[in-house]
Structures are given as C-alpha cells and as structure tokens.
PDB file of C-alpha atoms in Angstrom:
ATOM      1  CA  UNK A1035      12.147  26.963   6.844  1.00 86.00           C
ATOM      2  CA  UNK A1036      12.020  25.957   3.552  1.00 88.00           C
ATOM      3  CA  UNK A1037      13.129  22.642   3.118  1.00 92.00           C
ATOM      4  CA  UNK A1038      14.253  21.214  -0.393  1.00 96.00           C
ATOM      5  CA  UNK A1039      13.683  17.181   1.082  1.00 97.00           C
ATOM      6  CA  UNK A1040      11.446  15.706   2.274  1.00 97.00           C
ATOM      7  CA  UNK A1041       9.770  12.303   3.336  1.00 96.00           C
ATOM      8  CA  UNK A1042       6.940  10.835   4.184  1.00 95.00           C
ATOM      9  CA  UNK A1043       4.931   8.042   4.555  1.00 92.00           C
ATOM     10  CA  UNK A1044       1.783   7.270   2.064  1.00 91.00           C
ATOM     11  CA  UNK A1045      -0.840   8.269   4.328  1.00 87.00           C
ATOM     12  CA  UNK A1046       1.103  11.378   6.598  1.00 89.00           C
ATOM     13  CA  UNK A1047       1.482  13.395   2.946  1.00 93.00           C
ATOM     14  CA  UNK A1048      -2.380  12.247   2.959  1.00 87.00           C
ATOM     15  CA  UNK A1049      -3.464  14.103   5.168  1.00 87.00           C
ATOM     16  CA  UNK A1050      -0.764  16.396   5.374  1.00 91.00           C
ATOM     17  CA  UNK A1051      -2.421  18.075   1.935  1.00 91.00           C
ATOM     18  CA  UNK A1052      -5.577  18.824   3.737  1.00 86.00           C
ATOM     19  CA  UNK A1053      -3.997  22.195   5.038  1.00 91.00           C
ATOM     20  CA  UNK A1054      -3.929  24.985   2.483  1.00 93.00           C
ATOM     21  CA  UNK A1055      -0.790  26.068   3.699  1.00 94.00           C
ATOM     22  CA  UNK A1056       1.309  22.869   4.274  1.00 95.00           C
ATOM     23  CA  UNK A1057      -0.150  22.021  -0.119  1.00 93.00           C
ATOM     24  CA  UNK A1058       2.000  26.190  -0.141  1.00 93.00           C
ATOM     25  CA  UNK A1059       4.735  24.936   1.397  1.00 93.00           C
ATOM     26  CA  UNK A1060       5.689  21.972  -0.383  1.00 95.00           C
ATOM     27  CA  UNK A1061       5.828  23.731  -4.013  1.00 94.00           C
ATOM     28  CA  UNK A1062       9.234  24.126  -2.385  1.00 94.00           C
ATOM     29  CA  UNK A1063      10.665  20.845  -2.415  1.00 97.00           C
ATOM     30  CA  UNK A1064      12.522  19.501  -5.157  1.00 97.00           C
ATOM     31  CA  UNK A1065      12.716  16.232  -3.930  1.00 98.00           C
ATOM     32  CA  UNK A1066      10.259  14.235  -1.959  1.00 98.00           C
ATOM     33  CA  UNK A1067      10.412  10.478  -0.939  1.00 98.00           C
ATOM     34  CA  UNK A1068       7.827   8.801  -0.189  1.00 97.00           C
ATOM     35  CA  UNK A1069       7.737   5.359   1.551  1.00 95.00           C
ATOM     36  CA  UNK A1070       6.401   2.550   3.953  1.00 91.00           C
ATOM     37  CA  UNK A1071       3.239   1.763   2.822  1.00 89.00           C
ATOM     38  CA  UNK A1072       1.377   1.165  -1.032  1.00 87.00           C
ATOM     39  CA  UNK A1073       0.196   5.200  -2.358  1.00 91.00           C
ATOM     40  CA  UNK A1074      -2.074   5.767  -4.484  1.00 85.00           C
ATOM     41  CA  UNK A1075      -2.654   7.678  -8.083  1.00 87.00           C
ATOM     42  CA  UNK A1076      -4.401   9.584  -6.397  1.00 85.00           C
ATOM     43  CA  UNK A1077      -1.503  11.194  -4.531  1.00 91.00           C
ATOM     44  CA  UNK A1078       0.546  11.349  -7.542  1.00 94.00           C
ATOM     45  CA  UNK A1079      -2.007  13.507  -8.859  1.00 92.00           C
ATOM     46  CA  UNK A1080      -2.748  15.586  -5.574  1.00 92.00           C
ATOM     47  CA  UNK A1081       0.597  16.240  -4.557  1.00 96.00           C
ATOM     48  CA  UNK A1082       1.869  17.130  -8.661  1.00 97.00           C
ATOM     49  CA  UNK A1083      -0.773  19.448  -8.840  1.00 95.00           C
ATOM     50  CA  UNK A1084       1.186  21.254  -5.191  1.00 95.00           C
ATOM     51  CA  UNK A1085       4.997  20.412  -6.634  1.00 96.00           C
ATOM     52  CA  UNK A1086       6.825  20.617  -9.091  1.00 95.00           C
ATOM     53  CA  UNK A1087       9.489  18.546  -7.710  1.00 97.00           C
ATOM     54  CA  UNK A1088      10.749  15.153  -7.865  1.00 98.00           C
ATOM     55  CA  UNK A1089       8.201  12.641  -6.542  1.00 98.00           C
ATOM     56  CA  UNK A1090       9.603   8.756  -5.539  1.00 98.00           C
ATOM     57  CA  UNK A1091       8.508   6.119  -3.591  1.00 98.00           C
ATOM     58  CA  UNK A1092      10.973   3.630  -2.600  1.00 98.00           C
ATOM     59  CA  UNK A1093      10.610   0.625  -1.352  1.00 97.00           C
ATOM     60  CA  UNK A1094      11.613  -1.564   1.289  1.00 95.00           C
ATOM     61  CA  UNK A1095      11.064  -3.449   4.474  1.00 93.00           C
ATOM     62  CA  UNK A1096      13.154  -3.436   7.831  1.00 92.00           C
ATOM     63  CA  UNK A1097      14.793  -6.678   7.189  1.00 96.00           C
ATOM     64  CA  UNK A1098      16.371  -4.949   4.170  1.00 95.00           C
ATOM     65  CA  UNK A1099      17.544  -2.196   6.725  1.00 92.00           C
ATOM     66  CA  UNK A1100      15.878  -0.765   4.932  1.00 90.00           C
ATOM     67  CA  UNK A1101      15.224   0.745   1.049  1.00 95.00           C
ATOM     68  CA  UNK A1102      15.822  -2.031  -1.604  1.00 97.00           C
ATOM     69  CA  UNK A1103      14.272   0.230  -4.440  1.00 98.00           C
ATOM     70  CA  UNK A1104      13.503   3.933  -5.848  1.00 98.00           C
ATOM     71  CA  UNK A1105      11.561   4.243  -8.735  1.00 97.00           C
ATOM     72  CA  UNK A1106      10.116   8.554  -9.861  1.00 98.00           C
ATOM     73  CA  UNK A1107       6.492   8.889  -9.887  1.00 98.00           C
ATOM     74  CA  UNK A1108       4.769  11.182 -12.622  1.00 96.00           C
ATOM     75  CA  UNK A1109       0.833  12.438 -12.733  1.00 94.00           C
ATOM     76  CA  UNK A1110      -1.117  10.202 -15.343  1.00 91.00           C
ATOM     77  CA  UNK A1111       1.551   6.705 -14.829  1.00 93.00           C
ATOM     78  CA  UNK A1112       0.941   3.996 -13.324  1.00 92.00           C
ATOM     79  CA  UNK A1113       2.453   3.958  -9.918  1.00 94.00           C
ATOM     80  CA  UNK A1114       5.578   1.392  -9.032  1.00 97.00           C
ATOM     81  CA  UNK A1115       8.616   0.734  -6.777  1.00 98.00           C
ATOM     82  CA  UNK A1116      10.701   1.261  -9.578  1.00 98.00           C
ATOM     83  CA  UNK A1117      13.861  -1.022  -9.286  1.00 98.00           C
ATOM     84  CA  UNK A1118      16.791  -1.898  -7.724  1.00 98.00           C
ATOM     85  CA  UNK A1119      19.022   0.428  -5.224  1.00 97.00           C
ATOM     86  CA  UNK A1120      22.908  -0.260  -6.389  1.00 95.00           C
ATOM     87  CA  UNK A1121      24.190  -3.747  -4.919  1.00 94.00           C
ATOM     88  CA  UNK A1122      20.063  -4.540  -4.468  1.00 97.00           C
ATOM     89  CA  UNK A1123      18.594  -7.609  -5.924  1.00 98.00           C
ATOM     90  CA  UNK A1124      14.510  -8.743  -6.421  1.00 98.00           C
ATOM     91  CA  UNK A1125      13.149 -10.826  -7.676  1.00 98.00           C
ATOM     92  CA  UNK A1126       8.871 -12.291  -8.504  1.00 98.00           C
ATOM     93  CA  UNK A1127       9.152 -15.748  -7.627  1.00 97.00           C
ATOM     94  CA  UNK A1128       5.711 -18.106  -7.714  1.00 96.00           C
ATOM     95  CA  UNK A1129       5.317 -21.228  -4.642  1.00 93.00           C
ATOM     96  CA  UNK A1130       8.332 -22.421  -6.430  1.00 95.00           C
ATOM     97  CA  UNK A1131      10.758 -20.006  -5.641  1.00 96.00           C
ATOM     98  CA  UNK A1132      10.415 -19.868  -9.498  1.00 97.00           C
ATOM     99  CA  UNK A1133      11.469 -16.369 -11.825  1.00 97.00           C
ATOM    100  CA  UNK A1134       7.650 -15.870 -13.058  1.00 96.00           C
ATOM    101  CA  UNK A1135       7.869 -14.163 -16.306  1.00 96.00           C
ATOM    102  CA  UNK A1136       7.456 -10.123 -16.493  1.00 95.00           C
ATOM    103  CA  UNK A1137       3.665  -9.230 -15.983  1.00 94.00           C
ATOM    104  CA  UNK A1138       2.821 -12.622 -14.014  1.00 94.00           C
ATOM    105  CA  UNK A1139       2.058 -11.703 -10.502  1.00 91.00           C
ATOM    106  CA  UNK A1140       4.546 -12.641  -7.910  1.00 95.00           C
ATOM    107  CA  UNK A1141       5.646 -12.741  -4.570  1.00 96.00           C
ATOM    108  CA  UNK A1142       8.708 -10.093  -4.084  1.00 97.00           C
ATOM    109  CA  UNK A1143      12.394 -12.044  -2.929  1.00 98.00           C
ATOM    110  CA  UNK A1144      14.642  -9.166  -1.530  1.00 98.00           C
ATOM    111  CA  UNK A1145      18.469  -9.535  -1.865  1.00 98.00           C
ATOM    112  CA  UNK A1146      20.809  -7.900  -1.000  1.00 96.00           C
ATOM    113  CA  UNK A1147      24.294  -6.249   1.559  1.00 93.00           C
ATOM    114  CA  UNK A1148      21.666  -4.935   3.586  1.00 94.00           C
ATOM    115  CA  UNK A1149      19.847  -7.948   4.329  1.00 97.00           C
ATOM    116  CA  UNK A1150      19.815  -8.935   8.538  1.00 96.00           C
ATOM    117  CA  UNK A1151      21.577 -11.680   9.675  1.00 95.00           C
ATOM    118  CA  UNK A1152      17.668 -12.725  11.133  1.00 96.00           C
ATOM    119  CA  UNK A1153      15.041 -11.786  14.365  1.00 96.00           C
ATOM    120  CA  UNK A1154      16.577 -11.358  17.661  1.00 96.00           C
ATOM    121  CA  UNK A1155      14.872 -14.428  19.266  1.00 95.00           C
ATOM    122  CA  UNK A1156      12.965 -15.905  16.616  1.00 95.00           C
ATOM    123  CA  UNK A1157      14.739 -18.399  14.728  1.00 95.00           C
ATOM    124  CA  UNK A1158      11.855 -20.375  13.606  1.00 95.00           C
ATOM    125  CA  UNK A1159      10.671 -17.238  12.050  1.00 95.00           C
ATOM    126  CA  UNK A1160      13.994 -16.034  10.703  1.00 97.00           C
ATOM    127  CA  UNK A1161      14.338 -19.957   8.882  1.00 96.00           C
ATOM    128  CA  UNK A1162      10.975 -19.195   7.268  1.00 96.00           C
ATOM    129  CA  UNK A1163      11.372 -15.571   5.474  1.00 97.00           C
ATOM    130  CA  UNK A1164      15.385 -15.520   5.359  1.00 98.00           C
ATOM    131  CA  UNK A1165      16.452 -18.154   2.852  1.00 97.00           C
ATOM    132  CA  UNK A1166      19.204 -19.033   0.441  1.00 97.00           C
ATOM    133  CA  UNK A1167      19.381 -17.157  -2.419  1.00 97.00           C
ATOM    134  CA  UNK A1168      19.122 -19.763  -5.368  1.00 96.00           C
ATOM    135  CA  UNK A1169      20.432 -17.394  -8.215  1.00 96.00           C
ATOM    136  CA  UNK A1170      23.101 -15.740  -6.141  1.00 96.00           C
ATOM    137  CA  UNK A1171      25.564 -19.045  -4.530  1.00 95.00           C
ATOM    138  CA  UNK A1172      26.509 -18.763  -0.216  1.00 95.00           C
ATOM    139  CA  UNK A1173      23.888 -15.753  -0.657  1.00 97.00           C
ATOM    140  CA  UNK A1174      20.628 -15.088   1.243  1.00 97.00           C
ATOM    141  CA  UNK A1175      17.317 -13.413   0.298  1.00 98.00           C
ATOM    142  CA  UNK A1176      14.486 -12.281   2.491  1.00 98.00           C
ATOM    143  CA  UNK A1177      10.998 -13.014   1.584  1.00 97.00           C
ATOM    144  CA  UNK A1178       9.181  -9.957   1.655  1.00 96.00           C
ATOM    145  CA  UNK A1179       4.760 -11.555   2.017  1.00 92.00           C
ATOM    146  CA  UNK A1180       3.862  -8.576  -0.861  1.00 93.00           C
ATOM    147  CA  UNK A1181       3.076  -9.786  -3.963  1.00 92.00           C
ATOM    148  CA  UNK A1182       4.170  -7.656  -7.831  1.00 93.00           C
ATOM    149  CA  UNK A1183       4.957  -8.053 -10.789  1.00 95.00           C
ATOM    150  CA  UNK A1184       7.776  -7.219 -13.640  1.00 97.00           C
ATOM    151  CA  UNK A1185       6.506  -4.969 -16.427  1.00 96.00           C
ATOM    152  CA  UNK A1186       7.711  -4.983 -19.252  1.00 95.00           C
ATOM    153  CA  UNK A1187       9.403  -2.064 -19.122  1.00 95.00           C
ATOM    154  CA  UNK A1188      11.857  -2.923 -16.112  1.00 96.00           C
ATOM    155  CA  UNK A1189       9.817  -1.071 -13.239  1.00 97.00           C
ATOM    156  CA  UNK A1190       8.063  -3.345 -10.566  1.00 98.00           C
ATOM    157  CA  UNK A1191       4.794  -3.177  -9.231  1.00 95.00           C
ATOM    158  CA  UNK A1192       3.971  -4.121  -5.745  1.00 94.00           C
ATOM    159  CA  UNK A1193       0.364  -5.048  -5.331  1.00 85.00           C
ATOM    160  CA  UNK A1194      -0.185  -5.118  -1.255  1.00 81.00           C
ATOM    161  CA  UNK A1195      -0.203  -8.474   0.805  1.00 79.00           C
ATOM    162  CA  UNK A1196      -0.062 -12.146   0.009  1.00 73.00           C
ATOM    163  CA  UNK A1197      -2.949 -12.379   3.091  1.00 59.00           C
ATOM    164  CA  UNK A1198      -4.710  -9.467   1.618  1.00 55.00           C
ATOM    165  CA  UNK A1199      -5.743 -11.072  -1.130  1.00 58.00           C
ATOM    166  CA  UNK A1200      -9.797  -9.939  -2.453  1.00 69.00           C
ATOM    167  CA  UNK A1201     -11.075 -11.794  -4.890  1.00 71.00           C
ATOM    168  CA  UNK A1202     -15.138 -10.442  -4.543  1.00 75.00           C
ATOM    169  CA  UNK A1203     -17.637 -11.601  -7.587  1.00 66.00           C
ATOM    170  CA  UNK A1204     -15.068 -13.237  -8.789  1.00 66.00           C
ATOM    171  CA  UNK A1205     -12.660 -10.013  -9.324  1.00 73.00           C
ATOM    172  CA  UNK A1206      -9.908  -9.299  -7.902  1.00 74.00           C
ATOM    173  CA  UNK A1207     -10.375  -5.351  -5.689  1.00 78.00           C
ATOM    174  CA  UNK A1208      -7.890  -3.067  -6.510  1.00 75.00           C
ATOM    175  CA  UNK A1209      -7.567  -1.661  -3.044  1.00 80.00           C
ATOM    176  CA  UNK A1210      -6.037   2.053  -4.762  1.00 77.00           C
ATOM    177  CA  UNK A1211      -8.972   2.432  -6.687  1.00 82.00           C
ATOM    178  CA  UNK A1212     -11.639   1.714  -4.320  1.00 88.00           C
ATOM    179  CA  UNK A1213      -9.185   4.379  -1.605  1.00 86.00           C
ATOM    180  CA  UNK A1214      -8.776   6.901  -4.542  1.00 84.00           C
ATOM    181  CA  UNK A1215     -13.262   6.733  -5.953  1.00 89.00           C
ATOM    182  CA  UNK A1216     -13.244   7.479  -1.878  1.00 91.00           C
ATOM    183  CA  UNK A1217     -11.076  10.676  -1.930  1.00 86.00           C
ATOM    184  CA  UNK A1218     -13.187  11.684  -5.007  1.00 87.00           C
ATOM    185  CA  UNK A1219     -16.291  10.624  -3.563  1.00 90.00           C
ATOM    186  CA  UNK A1220     -15.842  13.142  -0.313  1.00 89.00           C
ATOM    187  CA  UNK A1221     -13.349  11.835   2.001  1.00 90.00           C
ATOM    188  CA  UNK A1222     -10.511  13.458   3.396  1.00 86.00           C
ATOM    189  CA  UNK A1223      -8.480  10.249   4.033  1.00 87.00           C
ATOM    190  CA  UNK A1224      -9.959   7.486   2.825  1.00 89.00           C
ATOM    191  CA  UNK A1225      -8.430   3.496   3.155  1.00 89.00           C
ATOM    192  CA  UNK A1226     -10.150   0.227   2.053  1.00 88.00           C
ATOM    193  CA  UNK A1227      -9.569  -2.820   4.603  1.00 86.00           C
ATOM    194  CA  UNK A1228      -9.879  -6.793   3.637  1.00 83.00           C
ATOM    195  CA  UNK A1229     -11.956  -8.304   5.896  1.00 81.00           C
ATOM    196  CA  UNK A1230     -12.749 -12.591   5.472  1.00 75.00           C
ATOM    197  CA  UNK A1231     -15.542 -13.658   7.160  1.00 72.00           C
ATOM    198  CA  UNK A1232     -16.534 -16.757   9.854  1.00 71.00           C
ATOM    199  CA  UNK A1233     -18.071 -18.061   6.627  1.00 66.00           C
ATOM    200  CA  UNK A1234     -14.933 -18.174   4.620  1.00 66.00           C
ATOM    201  CA  UNK A1235     -16.242 -15.406   2.114  1.00 69.00           C
ATOM    202  CA  UNK A1236     -14.081 -12.520   1.436  1.00 75.00           C
ATOM    203  CA  UNK A1237     -16.196  -8.489   2.057  1.00 81.00           C
ATOM    204  CA  UNK A1238     -14.646  -5.369   2.168  1.00 88.00           C
ATOM    205  CA  UNK A1239     -14.902  -2.313   3.822  1.00 90.00           C
ATOM    206  CA  UNK A1240     -13.795   0.804   4.429  1.00 92.00           C
ATOM    207  CA  UNK A1241     -12.611   3.449   6.673  1.00 93.00           C
ATOM    208  CA  UNK A1242     -12.755   7.835   5.876  1.00 93.00           C
ATOM    209  CA  UNK A1243     -12.448  11.052   8.120  1.00 90.00           C
ATOM    210  CA  UNK A1244     -13.819  13.443   8.641  1.00 89.00           C
ATOM    211  CA  UNK A1245     -17.345  12.297  10.664  1.00 87.00           C
ATOM    212  CA  UNK A1246     -19.303  14.518   9.208  1.00 90.00           C
ATOM    213  CA  UNK A1247     -19.654  12.398   5.956  1.00 91.00           C
ATOM    214  CA  UNK A1248     -23.156  10.870   5.642  1.00 91.00           C
ATOM    215  CA  UNK A1249     -22.356   7.127   4.415  1.00 90.00           C
ATOM    216  CA  UNK A1250     -25.534   7.140   2.738  1.00 91.00           C
ATOM    217  CA  UNK A1251     -24.476   9.629   0.768  1.00 92.00           C
ATOM    218  CA  UNK A1252     -21.080   8.501   0.369  1.00 93.00           C
ATOM    219  CA  UNK A1253     -22.257   5.227  -1.036  1.00 91.00           C
ATOM    220  CA  UNK A1254     -24.303   6.658  -3.103  1.00 92.00           C
ATOM    221  CA  UNK A1255     -21.506   8.928  -5.126  1.00 93.00           C
ATOM    222  CA  UNK A1256     -18.937   5.708  -4.916  1.00 93.00           C
ATOM    223  CA  UNK A1257     -22.070   3.800  -6.872  1.00 93.00           C
ATOM    224  CA  UNK A1258     -20.658   6.139 -10.133  1.00 92.00           C
ATOM    225  CA  UNK A1259     -17.286   5.715 -10.487  1.00 91.00           C
ATOM    226  CA  UNK A1260     -17.527   2.019  -8.946  1.00 91.00           C
ATOM    227  CA  UNK A1261     -18.585  -1.278 -10.317  1.00 91.00           C
ATOM    228  CA  UNK A1262     -21.427  -2.555  -7.041  1.00 90.00           C
ATOM    229  CA  UNK A1263     -19.195  -5.523  -6.207  1.00 88.00           C
ATOM    230  CA  UNK A1264     -16.151  -2.647  -4.955  1.00 90.00           C
ATOM    231  CA  UNK A1265     -18.253  -0.168  -2.651  1.00 91.00           C
ATOM    232  CA  UNK A1266     -17.597  -0.909   0.572  1.00 91.00           C
ATOM    233  CA  UNK A1267     -20.069  -3.030   2.569  1.00 87.00           C
ATOM    234  CA  UNK A1268     -19.445  -1.159   5.955  1.00 88.00           C
ATOM    235  CA  UNK A1269     -18.417   2.430   6.048  1.00 90.00           C
ATOM    236  CA  UNK A1270     -16.207   3.472   9.490  1.00 90.00           C
ATOM    237  CA  UNK A1271     -16.565   7.279   9.981  1.00 92.00           C
ATOM    238  CA  UNK A1272     -14.133   8.914  11.773  1.00 92.00           C
ATOM    239  CA  UNK A1273     -12.858  11.994  13.394  1.00 90.00           C
ATOM    240  CA  UNK A1274      -9.391  11.161  12.172  1.00 89.00           C
ATOM    241  CA  UNK A1275      -7.549   8.262  11.385  1.00 90.00           C
ATOM    242  CA  UNK A1276      -4.674   6.084  14.026  1.00 91.00           C
ATOM    243  CA  UNK A1277      -1.191   6.446  13.079  1.00 88.00           C
ATOM    244  CA  UNK A1278       1.462   4.077  14.771  1.00 87.00           C
ATOM    245  CA  UNK A1279       4.929   5.845  16.090  1.00 83.00           C
ATOM    246  CA  UNK A1280       5.919   5.696  12.202  1.00 78.00           C
ATOM    247  CA  UNK A1281       3.459   7.254  11.331  1.00 80.00           C
ATOM    248  CA  UNK A1282       1.960   4.380   9.189  1.00 83.00           C
ATOM    249  CA  UNK A1283      -1.375   3.853   8.924  1.00 87.00           C
ATOM    250  CA  UNK A1284      -2.406   1.500  12.281  1.00 90.00           C
ATOM    251  CA  UNK A1285      -4.381  -1.114  10.772  1.00 87.00           C
ATOM    252  CA  UNK A1286      -5.193  -3.551  13.475  1.00 89.00           C
ATOM    253  CA  UNK A1287      -6.247  -0.329  15.404  1.00 90.00           C
ATOM    254  CA  UNK A1288      -8.715   0.056  11.805  1.00 89.00           C
ATOM    255  CA  UNK A1289      -9.774  -3.340  11.749  1.00 85.00           C
ATOM    256  CA  UNK A1290     -10.289  -3.587  15.847  1.00 88.00           C
ATOM    257  CA  UNK A1291     -12.282  -0.384  14.992  1.00 87.00           C
ATOM    258  CA  UNK A1292     -14.616  -2.021  12.250  1.00 82.00           C
ATOM    259  CA  UNK A1293     -14.917  -5.030  14.280  1.00 78.00           C
ATOM    260  CA  UNK A1294     -16.966  -2.683  17.752  1.00 75.00           C
ATOM    261  CA  UNK A1295     -20.609  -2.351  16.674  1.00 41.00           C
ATOM    262  CA  UNK A1296     -19.892   1.266  15.494  1.00 43.00           C
ATOM    263  CA  UNK A1297     -19.226   0.193  12.510  1.00 41.00           C
ATOM    264  CA  UNK A1298     -21.903   0.952  10.577  1.00 45.00           C
ATOM    265  CA  UNK A1299     -23.663  -1.651   8.595  1.00 45.00           C
ATOM    266  CA  UNK A1300     -24.465  -2.285   4.400  1.00 43.00           C
ATOM    267  CA  UNK A1301     -27.559  -1.468   3.683  1.00 41.00           C
ATOM    268  CA  UNK A1302     -29.504  -5.006   3.146  1.00 37.00           C
ATOM    269  CA  UNK A1303     -30.345  -3.760  -0.449  1.00 36.00           C
ATOM    270  CA  UNK A1304     -26.197  -3.784  -0.557  1.00 39.00           C
ATOM    271  CA  UNK A1305     -25.522  -6.505  -2.622  1.00 40.00           C
ATOM    272  CA  UNK A1306     -23.501  -9.461  -0.653  1.00 38.00           C
ATOM    273  CA  UNK A1307     -19.743 -10.083  -1.487  1.00 38.00           C
ATOM    274  CA  UNK A1308     -18.577 -13.590  -2.268  1.00 40.00           C
ATOM    275  CA  UNK A1309     -15.197 -15.044  -2.171  1.00 34.00           C
TER     276      UNK A1309
END
C-alpha cells in the first residue's frame, strides 16, 4: 500500500524490524510516530538505518487524551519526549510540587484542555492524581507517575516510572542501556525489568527472544558491554514476547513469567545486587 505515515509502539516497531520485508517497506515512510512506551537509542539507530524519514516520539497518557509532547528523534542524539504541543503544559516538580532546576530529576505533571475529568467510579484515585494547577488558577493538572527532567535546550526527557527506579550497588541503572546491550549481544527483542526482593533489596531481570538464545553465552557477551551491576541476575528466554491489545509489551504477564520456576536463575558467581 506504500503508506507515507505510520504509528507504532516502540516494542512493536522493534519486533517488526526483525522482518527484512518490513525493513525494506519502511524506507518509504516520511513521518513515523512512536508512542506509548519508552524509546531506546538503539531502536532509533536501527530504524533510521532503514528509513530516512522523520521519526517523532509522542508522549501522553490516556488521562490527557492523549498526547502532550512531541519531539523528533535522530540517531546519535539523546532520546527525549520533546516539547509541549499547543495548549499543553508539562511541569517537572519535586515532592512538594515545586519546580526543580533544569537538568534535575522530578516527577512529570501534565496539564491542558485535553485533561480528563477523572476516573469513572474512582473518586479516591481522581482526588489523588488530578490536582489543582498551582501555576494556572482554576485549572487542574495530572500527576503522571513518570520521572523526567528538563534539558537546557528546552526538551524534556522521560526516564521511567517513579515506582520503577532501580539502584544496584548504589548506581542508578538506565534500563534502556541494558535493553540495548541485550540486543547487541544477540537478542531480537529484549526488556529489562526491575524487581524488588523480599528482603527489600533491588535486582534486575530481563526477558529476551528468540528461545534459541543461550543464557550463559548472553551473560558472557553482556560482560563485555556492561559493568557487573547492570547484568541481569535472571534471564527469561521466550519464544515470543507477550503483547496486550494496545500493542504494548504486557509487563504484568512478563513479571508473572519471571516468578515462575522457568526463569533461569543467576549463577552463584554473579554479583549480588544491592538496594
């Protein structure tokens, strides 16, 4: 059909790029949108190797109906969610809902005319997440639960969920770096998953395809690319990744699979992760 415009979730685009026919077909796209999940630098490079057209990252949860920001992605440049769309606002705030300095981490709050009224039948959740906008009297903002920062060039980086921040051996782990390293080591698809242990410590797991991968060989390859604290302690090798109806990776399903005995345990010699 030779489409000129297309939209994907990053994980679905990553999966499709495994097809040589798809990689040839996307060459004709002039404008491609990725949205719904975090984008890894490796995916940007892989896509731009196939397609000279524009690749645009759009950000916004359903509660903001839907996109709030957009930014063009280029190989070799930092991955950002860009700048606010017309009539939209995004704030990077601390725990007291005060603005943080540029480049400092904070939570992303979203505002604008697309903001929903709240959750049907959940007044408690509506009260918790839909708040008065302190910068626009009479307006409201939405607490996204995403961590981000404002760059000096005015673009915003989204760095993950507030409930999924991982520090291992005192080092903050960038999950996208781990995912990219897994793909460079031979995985077709990969996702790094943070996990809290019963003793309160944090550990790192990963799920990869295809099922023919050897976990031991994959770890050896990762050791050449990553420091020891960034190597997943558990690797789940799958025939295919689970996706939900929206085309996003089904993270609850992946986490449930990791809890099963089929998850390949870390070798005894692997360094123990610390909180």
